[in-house]
mmCIF file of C-alpha atoms in Angstrom:
data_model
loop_
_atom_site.group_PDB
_atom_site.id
_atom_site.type_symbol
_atom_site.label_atom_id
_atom_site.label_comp_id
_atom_site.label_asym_id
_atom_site.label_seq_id
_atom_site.Cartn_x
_atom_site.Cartn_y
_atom_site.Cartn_z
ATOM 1 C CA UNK A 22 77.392 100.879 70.918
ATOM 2 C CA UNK A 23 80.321 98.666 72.919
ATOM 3 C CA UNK A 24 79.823 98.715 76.387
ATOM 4 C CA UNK A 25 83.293 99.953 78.198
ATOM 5 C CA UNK A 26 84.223 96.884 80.329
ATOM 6 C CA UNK A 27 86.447 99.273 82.470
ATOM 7 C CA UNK A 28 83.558 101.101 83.346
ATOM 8 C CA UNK A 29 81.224 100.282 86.167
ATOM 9 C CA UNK A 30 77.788 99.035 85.390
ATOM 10 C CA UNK A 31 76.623 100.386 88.955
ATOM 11 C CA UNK A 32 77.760 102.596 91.295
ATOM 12 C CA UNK A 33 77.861 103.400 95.177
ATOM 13 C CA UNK A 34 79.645 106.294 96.073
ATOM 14 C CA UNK A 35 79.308 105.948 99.270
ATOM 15 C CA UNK A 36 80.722 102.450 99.506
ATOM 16 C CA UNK A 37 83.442 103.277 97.231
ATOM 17 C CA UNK A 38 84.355 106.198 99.995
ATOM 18 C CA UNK A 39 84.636 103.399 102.873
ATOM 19 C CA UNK A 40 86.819 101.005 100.808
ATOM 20 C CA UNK A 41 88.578 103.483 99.872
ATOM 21 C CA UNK A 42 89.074 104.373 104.070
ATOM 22 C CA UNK A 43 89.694 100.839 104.613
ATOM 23 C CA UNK A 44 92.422 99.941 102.063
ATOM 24 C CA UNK A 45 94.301 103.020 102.479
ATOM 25 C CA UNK A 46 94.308 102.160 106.406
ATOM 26 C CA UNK A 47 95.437 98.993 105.396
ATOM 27 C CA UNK A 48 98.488 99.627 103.214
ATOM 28 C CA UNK A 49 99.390 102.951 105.767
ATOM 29 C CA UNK A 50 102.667 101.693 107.997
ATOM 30 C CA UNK A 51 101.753 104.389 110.445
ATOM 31 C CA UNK A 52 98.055 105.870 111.742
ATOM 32 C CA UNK A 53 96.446 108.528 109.745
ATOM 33 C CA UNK A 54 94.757 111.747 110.867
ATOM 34 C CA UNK A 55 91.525 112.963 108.687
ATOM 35 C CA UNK A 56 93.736 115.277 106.307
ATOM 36 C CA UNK A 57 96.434 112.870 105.288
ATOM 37 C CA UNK A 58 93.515 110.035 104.456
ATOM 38 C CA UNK A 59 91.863 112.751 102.670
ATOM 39 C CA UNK A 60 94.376 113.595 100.374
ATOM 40 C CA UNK A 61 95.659 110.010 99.943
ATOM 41 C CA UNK A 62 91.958 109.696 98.432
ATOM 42 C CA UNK A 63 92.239 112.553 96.340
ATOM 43 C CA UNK A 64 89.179 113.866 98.705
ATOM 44 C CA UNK A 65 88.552 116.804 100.925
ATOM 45 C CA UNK A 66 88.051 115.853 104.926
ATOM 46 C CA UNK A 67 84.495 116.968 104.665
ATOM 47 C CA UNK A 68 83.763 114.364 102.035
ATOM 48 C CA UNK A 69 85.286 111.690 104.214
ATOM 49 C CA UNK A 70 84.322 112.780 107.456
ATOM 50 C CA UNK A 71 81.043 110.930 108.093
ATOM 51 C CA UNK A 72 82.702 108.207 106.604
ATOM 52 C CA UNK A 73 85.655 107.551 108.787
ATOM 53 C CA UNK A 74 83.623 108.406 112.302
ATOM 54 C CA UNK A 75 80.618 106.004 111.123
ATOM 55 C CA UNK A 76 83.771 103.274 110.717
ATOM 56 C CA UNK A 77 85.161 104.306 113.928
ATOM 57 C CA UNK A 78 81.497 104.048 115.335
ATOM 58 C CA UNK A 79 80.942 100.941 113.681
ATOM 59 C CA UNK A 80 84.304 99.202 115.000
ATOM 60 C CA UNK A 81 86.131 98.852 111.954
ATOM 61 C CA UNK A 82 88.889 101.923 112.540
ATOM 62 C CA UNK A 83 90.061 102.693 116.227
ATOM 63 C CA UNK A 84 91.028 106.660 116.924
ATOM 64 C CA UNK A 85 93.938 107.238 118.433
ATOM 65 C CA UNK A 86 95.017 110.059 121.231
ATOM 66 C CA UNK A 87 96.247 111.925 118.143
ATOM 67 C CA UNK A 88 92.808 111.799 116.590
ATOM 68 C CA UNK A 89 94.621 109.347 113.665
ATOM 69 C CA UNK A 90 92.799 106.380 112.313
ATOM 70 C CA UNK A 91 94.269 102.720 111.911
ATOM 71 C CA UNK A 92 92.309 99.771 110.986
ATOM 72 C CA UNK A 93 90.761 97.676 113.705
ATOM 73 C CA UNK A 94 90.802 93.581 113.687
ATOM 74 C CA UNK A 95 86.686 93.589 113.212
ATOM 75 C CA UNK A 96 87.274 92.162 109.177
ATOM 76 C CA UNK A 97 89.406 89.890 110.455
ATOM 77 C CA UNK A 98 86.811 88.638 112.795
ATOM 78 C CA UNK A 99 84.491 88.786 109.622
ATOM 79 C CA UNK A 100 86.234 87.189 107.424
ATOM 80 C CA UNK A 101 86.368 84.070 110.666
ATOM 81 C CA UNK A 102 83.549 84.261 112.401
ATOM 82 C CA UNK A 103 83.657 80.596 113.416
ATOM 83 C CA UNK A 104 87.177 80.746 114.189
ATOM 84 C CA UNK A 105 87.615 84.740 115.320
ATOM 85 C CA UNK A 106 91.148 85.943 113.489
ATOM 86 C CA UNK A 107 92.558 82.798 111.751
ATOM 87 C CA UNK A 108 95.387 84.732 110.391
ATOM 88 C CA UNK A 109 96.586 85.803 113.992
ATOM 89 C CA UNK A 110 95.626 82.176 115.291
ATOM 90 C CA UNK A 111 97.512 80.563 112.438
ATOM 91 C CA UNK A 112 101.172 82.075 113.012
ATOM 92 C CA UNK A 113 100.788 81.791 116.878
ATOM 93 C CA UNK A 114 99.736 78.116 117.408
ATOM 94 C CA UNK A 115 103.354 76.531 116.091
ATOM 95 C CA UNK A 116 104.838 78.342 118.731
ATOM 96 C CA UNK A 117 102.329 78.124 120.793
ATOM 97 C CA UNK A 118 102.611 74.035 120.971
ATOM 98 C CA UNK A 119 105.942 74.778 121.425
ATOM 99 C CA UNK A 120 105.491 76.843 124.407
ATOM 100 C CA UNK A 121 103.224 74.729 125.788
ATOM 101 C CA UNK A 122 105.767 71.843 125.539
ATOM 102 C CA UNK A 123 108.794 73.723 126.879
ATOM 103 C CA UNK A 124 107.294 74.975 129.925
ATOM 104 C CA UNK A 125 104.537 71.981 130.671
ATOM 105 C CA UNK A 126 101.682 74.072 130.836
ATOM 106 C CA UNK A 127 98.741 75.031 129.066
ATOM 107 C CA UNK A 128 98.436 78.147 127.146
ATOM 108 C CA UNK A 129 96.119 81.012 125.399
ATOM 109 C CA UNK A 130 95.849 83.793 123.296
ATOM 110 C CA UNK A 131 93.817 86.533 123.847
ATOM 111 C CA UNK A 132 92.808 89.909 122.235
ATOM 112 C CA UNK A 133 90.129 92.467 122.790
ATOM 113 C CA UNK A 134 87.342 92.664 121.259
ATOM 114 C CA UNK A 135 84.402 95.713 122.304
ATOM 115 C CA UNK A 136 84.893 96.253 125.613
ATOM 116 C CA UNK A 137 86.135 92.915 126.233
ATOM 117 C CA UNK A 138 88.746 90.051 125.727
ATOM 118 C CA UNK A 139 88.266 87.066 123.298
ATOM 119 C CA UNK A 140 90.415 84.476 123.768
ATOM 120 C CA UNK A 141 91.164 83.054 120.228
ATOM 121 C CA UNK A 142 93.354 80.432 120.232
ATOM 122 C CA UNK A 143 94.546 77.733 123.032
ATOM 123 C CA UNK A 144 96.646 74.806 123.594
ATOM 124 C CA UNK A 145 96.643 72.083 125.999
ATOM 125 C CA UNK A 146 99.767 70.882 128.550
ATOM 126 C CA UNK A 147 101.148 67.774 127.617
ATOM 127 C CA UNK A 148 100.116 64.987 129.065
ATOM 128 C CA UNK A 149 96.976 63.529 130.368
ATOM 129 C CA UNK A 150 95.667 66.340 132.612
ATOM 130 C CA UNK A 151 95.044 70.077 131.303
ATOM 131 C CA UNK A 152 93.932 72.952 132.912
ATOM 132 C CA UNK A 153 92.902 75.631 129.983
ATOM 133 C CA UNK A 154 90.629 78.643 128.757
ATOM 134 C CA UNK A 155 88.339 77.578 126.153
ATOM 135 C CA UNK A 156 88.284 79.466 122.780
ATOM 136 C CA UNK A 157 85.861 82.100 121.973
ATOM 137 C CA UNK A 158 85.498 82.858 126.020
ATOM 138 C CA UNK A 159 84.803 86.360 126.663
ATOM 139 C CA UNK A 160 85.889 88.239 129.547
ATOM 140 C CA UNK A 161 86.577 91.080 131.710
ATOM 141 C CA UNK A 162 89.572 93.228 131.044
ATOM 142 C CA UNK A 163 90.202 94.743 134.758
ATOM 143 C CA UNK A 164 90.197 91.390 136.303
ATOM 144 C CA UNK A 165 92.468 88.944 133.883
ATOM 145 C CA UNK A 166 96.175 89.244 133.419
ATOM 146 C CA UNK A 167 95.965 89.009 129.520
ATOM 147 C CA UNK A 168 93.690 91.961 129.710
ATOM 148 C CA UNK A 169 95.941 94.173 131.916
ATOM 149 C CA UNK A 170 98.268 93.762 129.595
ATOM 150 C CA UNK A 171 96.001 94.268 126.721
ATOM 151 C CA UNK A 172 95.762 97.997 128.563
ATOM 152 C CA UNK A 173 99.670 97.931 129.906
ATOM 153 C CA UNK A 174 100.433 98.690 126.235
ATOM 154 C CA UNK A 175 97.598 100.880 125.100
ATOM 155 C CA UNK A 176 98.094 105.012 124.914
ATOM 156 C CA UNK A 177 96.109 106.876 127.998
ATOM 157 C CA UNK A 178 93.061 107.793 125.780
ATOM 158 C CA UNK A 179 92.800 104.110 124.247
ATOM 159 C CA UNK A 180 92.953 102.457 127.781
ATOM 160 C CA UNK A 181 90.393 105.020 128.663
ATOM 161 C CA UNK A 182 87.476 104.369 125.632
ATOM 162 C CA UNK A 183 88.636 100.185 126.160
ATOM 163 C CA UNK A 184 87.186 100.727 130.311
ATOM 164 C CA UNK A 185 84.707 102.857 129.338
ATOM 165 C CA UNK A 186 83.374 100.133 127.036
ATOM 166 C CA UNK A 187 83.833 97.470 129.993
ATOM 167 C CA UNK A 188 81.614 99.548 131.952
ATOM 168 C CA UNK A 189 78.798 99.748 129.471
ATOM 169 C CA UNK A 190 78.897 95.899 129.235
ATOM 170 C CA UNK A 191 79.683 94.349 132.824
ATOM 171 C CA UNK A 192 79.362 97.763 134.955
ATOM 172 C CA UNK A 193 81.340 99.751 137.275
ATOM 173 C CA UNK A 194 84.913 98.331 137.732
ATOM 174 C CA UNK A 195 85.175 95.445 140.777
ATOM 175 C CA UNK A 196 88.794 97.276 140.998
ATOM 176 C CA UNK A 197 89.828 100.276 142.761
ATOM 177 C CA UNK A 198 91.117 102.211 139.623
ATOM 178 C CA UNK A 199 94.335 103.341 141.424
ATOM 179 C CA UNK A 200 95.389 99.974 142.420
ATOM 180 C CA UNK A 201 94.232 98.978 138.477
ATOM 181 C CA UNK A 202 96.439 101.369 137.305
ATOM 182 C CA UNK A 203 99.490 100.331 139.681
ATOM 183 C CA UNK A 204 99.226 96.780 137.901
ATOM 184 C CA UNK A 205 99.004 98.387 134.283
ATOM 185 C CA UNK A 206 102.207 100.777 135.126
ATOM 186 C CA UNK A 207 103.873 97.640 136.840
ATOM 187 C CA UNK A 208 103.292 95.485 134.020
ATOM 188 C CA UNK A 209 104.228 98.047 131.565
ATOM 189 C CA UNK A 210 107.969 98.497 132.992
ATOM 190 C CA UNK A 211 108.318 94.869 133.456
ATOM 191 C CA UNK A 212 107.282 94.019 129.746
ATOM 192 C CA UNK A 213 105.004 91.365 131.336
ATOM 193 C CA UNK A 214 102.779 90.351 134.530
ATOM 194 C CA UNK A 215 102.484 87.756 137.053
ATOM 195 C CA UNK A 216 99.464 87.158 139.314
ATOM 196 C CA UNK A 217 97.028 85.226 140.699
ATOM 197 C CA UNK A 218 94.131 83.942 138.855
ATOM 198 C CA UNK A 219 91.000 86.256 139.501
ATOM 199 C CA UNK A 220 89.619 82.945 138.939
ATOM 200 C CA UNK A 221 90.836 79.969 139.727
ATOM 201 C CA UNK A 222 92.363 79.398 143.555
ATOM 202 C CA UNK A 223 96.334 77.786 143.039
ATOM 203 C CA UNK A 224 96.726 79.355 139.332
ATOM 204 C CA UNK A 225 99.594 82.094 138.630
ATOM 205 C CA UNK A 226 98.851 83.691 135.574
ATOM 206 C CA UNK A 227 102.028 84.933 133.649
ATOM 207 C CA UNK A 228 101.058 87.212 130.423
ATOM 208 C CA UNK A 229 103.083 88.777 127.302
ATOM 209 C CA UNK A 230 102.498 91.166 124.949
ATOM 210 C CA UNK A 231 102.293 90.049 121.146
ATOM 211 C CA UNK A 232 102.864 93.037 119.099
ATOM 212 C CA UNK A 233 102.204 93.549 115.211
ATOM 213 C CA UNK A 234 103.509 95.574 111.985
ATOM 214 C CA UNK A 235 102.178 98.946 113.642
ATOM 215 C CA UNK A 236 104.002 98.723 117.136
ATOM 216 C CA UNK A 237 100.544 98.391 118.375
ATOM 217 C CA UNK A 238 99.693 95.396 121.289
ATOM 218 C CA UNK A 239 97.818 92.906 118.997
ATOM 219 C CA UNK A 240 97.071 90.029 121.974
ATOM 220 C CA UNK A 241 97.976 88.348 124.988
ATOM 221 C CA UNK A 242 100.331 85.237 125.381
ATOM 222 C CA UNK A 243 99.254 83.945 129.149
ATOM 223 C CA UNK A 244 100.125 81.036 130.434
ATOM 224 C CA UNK A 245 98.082 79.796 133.476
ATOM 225 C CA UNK A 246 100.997 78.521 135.876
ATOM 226 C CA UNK A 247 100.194 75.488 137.893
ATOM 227 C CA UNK A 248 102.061 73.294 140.435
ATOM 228 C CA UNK A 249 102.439 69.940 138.863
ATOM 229 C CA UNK A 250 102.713 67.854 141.733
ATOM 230 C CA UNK A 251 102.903 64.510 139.198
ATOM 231 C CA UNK A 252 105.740 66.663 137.330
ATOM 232 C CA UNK A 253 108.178 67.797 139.614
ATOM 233 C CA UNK A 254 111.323 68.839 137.118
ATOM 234 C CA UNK A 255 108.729 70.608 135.464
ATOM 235 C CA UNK A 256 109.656 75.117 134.681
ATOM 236 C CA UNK A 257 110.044 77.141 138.240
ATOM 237 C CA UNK A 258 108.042 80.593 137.595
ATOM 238 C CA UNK A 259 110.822 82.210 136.785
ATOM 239 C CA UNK A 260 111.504 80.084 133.913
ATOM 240 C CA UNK A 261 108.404 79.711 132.893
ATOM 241 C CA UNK A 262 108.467 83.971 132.539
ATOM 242 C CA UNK A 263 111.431 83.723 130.623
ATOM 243 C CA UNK A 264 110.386 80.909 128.269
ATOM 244 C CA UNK A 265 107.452 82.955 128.107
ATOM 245 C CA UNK A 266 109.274 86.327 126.941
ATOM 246 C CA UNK A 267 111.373 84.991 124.636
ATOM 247 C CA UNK A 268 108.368 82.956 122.597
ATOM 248 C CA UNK A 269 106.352 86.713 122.660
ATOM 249 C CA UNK A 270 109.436 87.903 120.778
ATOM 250 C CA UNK A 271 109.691 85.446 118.476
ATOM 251 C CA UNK A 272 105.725 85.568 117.772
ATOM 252 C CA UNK A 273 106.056 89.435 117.305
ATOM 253 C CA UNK A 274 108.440 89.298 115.023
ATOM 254 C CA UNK A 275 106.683 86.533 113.009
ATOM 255 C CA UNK A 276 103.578 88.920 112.574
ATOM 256 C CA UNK A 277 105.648 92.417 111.644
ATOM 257 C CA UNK A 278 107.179 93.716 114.827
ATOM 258 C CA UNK A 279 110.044 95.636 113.825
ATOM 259 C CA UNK A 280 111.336 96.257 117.909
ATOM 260 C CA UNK A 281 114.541 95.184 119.318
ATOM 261 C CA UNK A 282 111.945 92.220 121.220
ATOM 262 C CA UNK A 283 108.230 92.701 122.523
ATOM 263 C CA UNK A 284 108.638 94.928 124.969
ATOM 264 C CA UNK A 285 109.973 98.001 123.425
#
C-alpha cells in the first residue's frame, strides 16, 4: 500500500502544540492573551495552557501586564549563540559605525537578557585610542544607563519581574528604589538619559531606546561620552545627545518601528 507523503511518519503532539505557540506569536502584530492563541490554533486554552506558561517559564514568551504573550528574543540567541542576536546586530552596526564616526566616540548595543543586560554589538572611536564595552559583557540593570532605559520603556509589571530577576542573580538592589525610579520616570519623559558611568570615573553615559515591529524597547544605543583632550572640535554633550536621538530613530525604523521617532 503507498505510503501518504503528506502524512507524518512520527508524531509529537506536544511539540507540535509549542510550534504552533511560537509561530503564531511570531506572525501576531500585537500580544496575545491565552483565548485568542487558542483559537488561532483551533485549540481550547486548557489544551494550550501548560504549554504557553512552560514557554513563558522557559524564556521563550514574556507575559505582559495584560496577561498576553509575545515572543521573547531567546531563539534568536539560539539560533547565535556565538554571536547573541545577529539579526539585531546586523541592521544596527552600519549605523552604528556611523554614529561612532559622527560623534568621535565609541559605542554599544545592549539588550536584556534574564535578569540582566548583554551587550551585543560594539564599535570602536576612530582613531588610535578607544574606550569601549566588550561584546557578550553582562551586567547589572539598576546601575548602567542602557539598562535604565531598558526599564524606562518597559510596562510597571515587566520592570517589576526584569528587578525581580536582578535580585535573584546579583542580590538586593545597590539603589534606593525611589531614587531608581526617579531616573526611569526622568528618562522616560526625556526619551533618553545622561549620567555618569557607575563605572568608569570621567565617562558620561548617554543612552537611546531602539524600538522594534511591536512598539516594544528591543535594546540600548549608549554611547560612553569622553573628553577628548587630543580632539578638541570633537561633539559637545549636547550634540552628541542629539546625534544620538536621531541615529535611534533611524535604527527603529530600520527594524519595524512604526512611531513618529523612538520615543513615542
Amino acid at each position: 500500500m503507498p505510503t501518504d507523503k503528506s502524512t507524518p511518519k512520527y508524531t509529537a503532539p506536544a511539540l507540535d502544540k509549542g510550534l504552533d505557540v511560537l509561530e503564531i506569536l511570531a506572525d501576531a502584530e500585537q500580544p496575545m492573551g491565552l483565548s485568542s492563541l487558542a483559537k488561532a490554533m483551533g485549540r481550547t486554552v486548557s489544551e494550550i495552557f501548560r504549554m504557553a506558561v512552560t514557554l513563558e517559564q522557559r524564556g521563550y514568551l514574556i507575559l505582559d501586564g495584560d496577561d498576553r504573550y509575545r515572543l521573547s528574543l531567546k531563539m534568536l540567541e539560539l539560533s547565535h549563540r556565538q554571536q547573541p542576536l545577529r539579526s539585531l546586530v546586523a541592521t544596527a552596526m552600519p549605523i552604528m559605525r556611523e554614529l561612532a564616526g559622527r560623534v568621535y566616540q565609541s559605542c554599544h548595543l545592549s539588550t536584556y537578557h534574564d535578569g540582566q543586560l548583554l551587550v551585543v554589538a560594539q564599535v570602536d572611536a576612530p582613531g588610535p585610542f578607544t574606550m569601549g564595552a566588550k561584546v557578550g559583557a553582562l551586567g547589572k540593570l539598576s546601575d548602567t544607563a542602557s539598562g535604565k532605559v531598558l526599564l524606562a520603556f518597559r510596562d510597571d509589571a515587566e520592570r517589576t519581574r526584569m528587578l525581580a530577576a536582578q535580585v535573584r542573580i546579583h542580590g538586593e538592589l545597590e539603589i534606593d528604589a525611589a531614587h531608581l525610579l526617579q531616573q526611569i520616570e526622568e528618562a522616560r519623559r526625556n526619551g533618553m538619559i545622561t549620567s555618569p558611568s557607575s563605572r568608569v570615573r570621567g565617562s558620561i553615559d548617554i543612552s537611546h531606546p531602539i524600538f522594534g515591529n511591536g512598539r516594544e524597547v528591543m535594546a540600548a544605543l549608549t554611547v560612553p561620552y569622553y573628553e577628548r583632550l587630543d580632539r578638541p572640535q570633537s561633539p559637545s554633550i549636547p550634540d552628541t545627545q542629539e546625534i544620538g536621538r536621531e541615529i535611534a530613530v533611524r535604527l527603529s525604523k530600520l527594524l519595524g518601528y512604526g512611531g513618529d521617532s523612538a520615543t513615542a
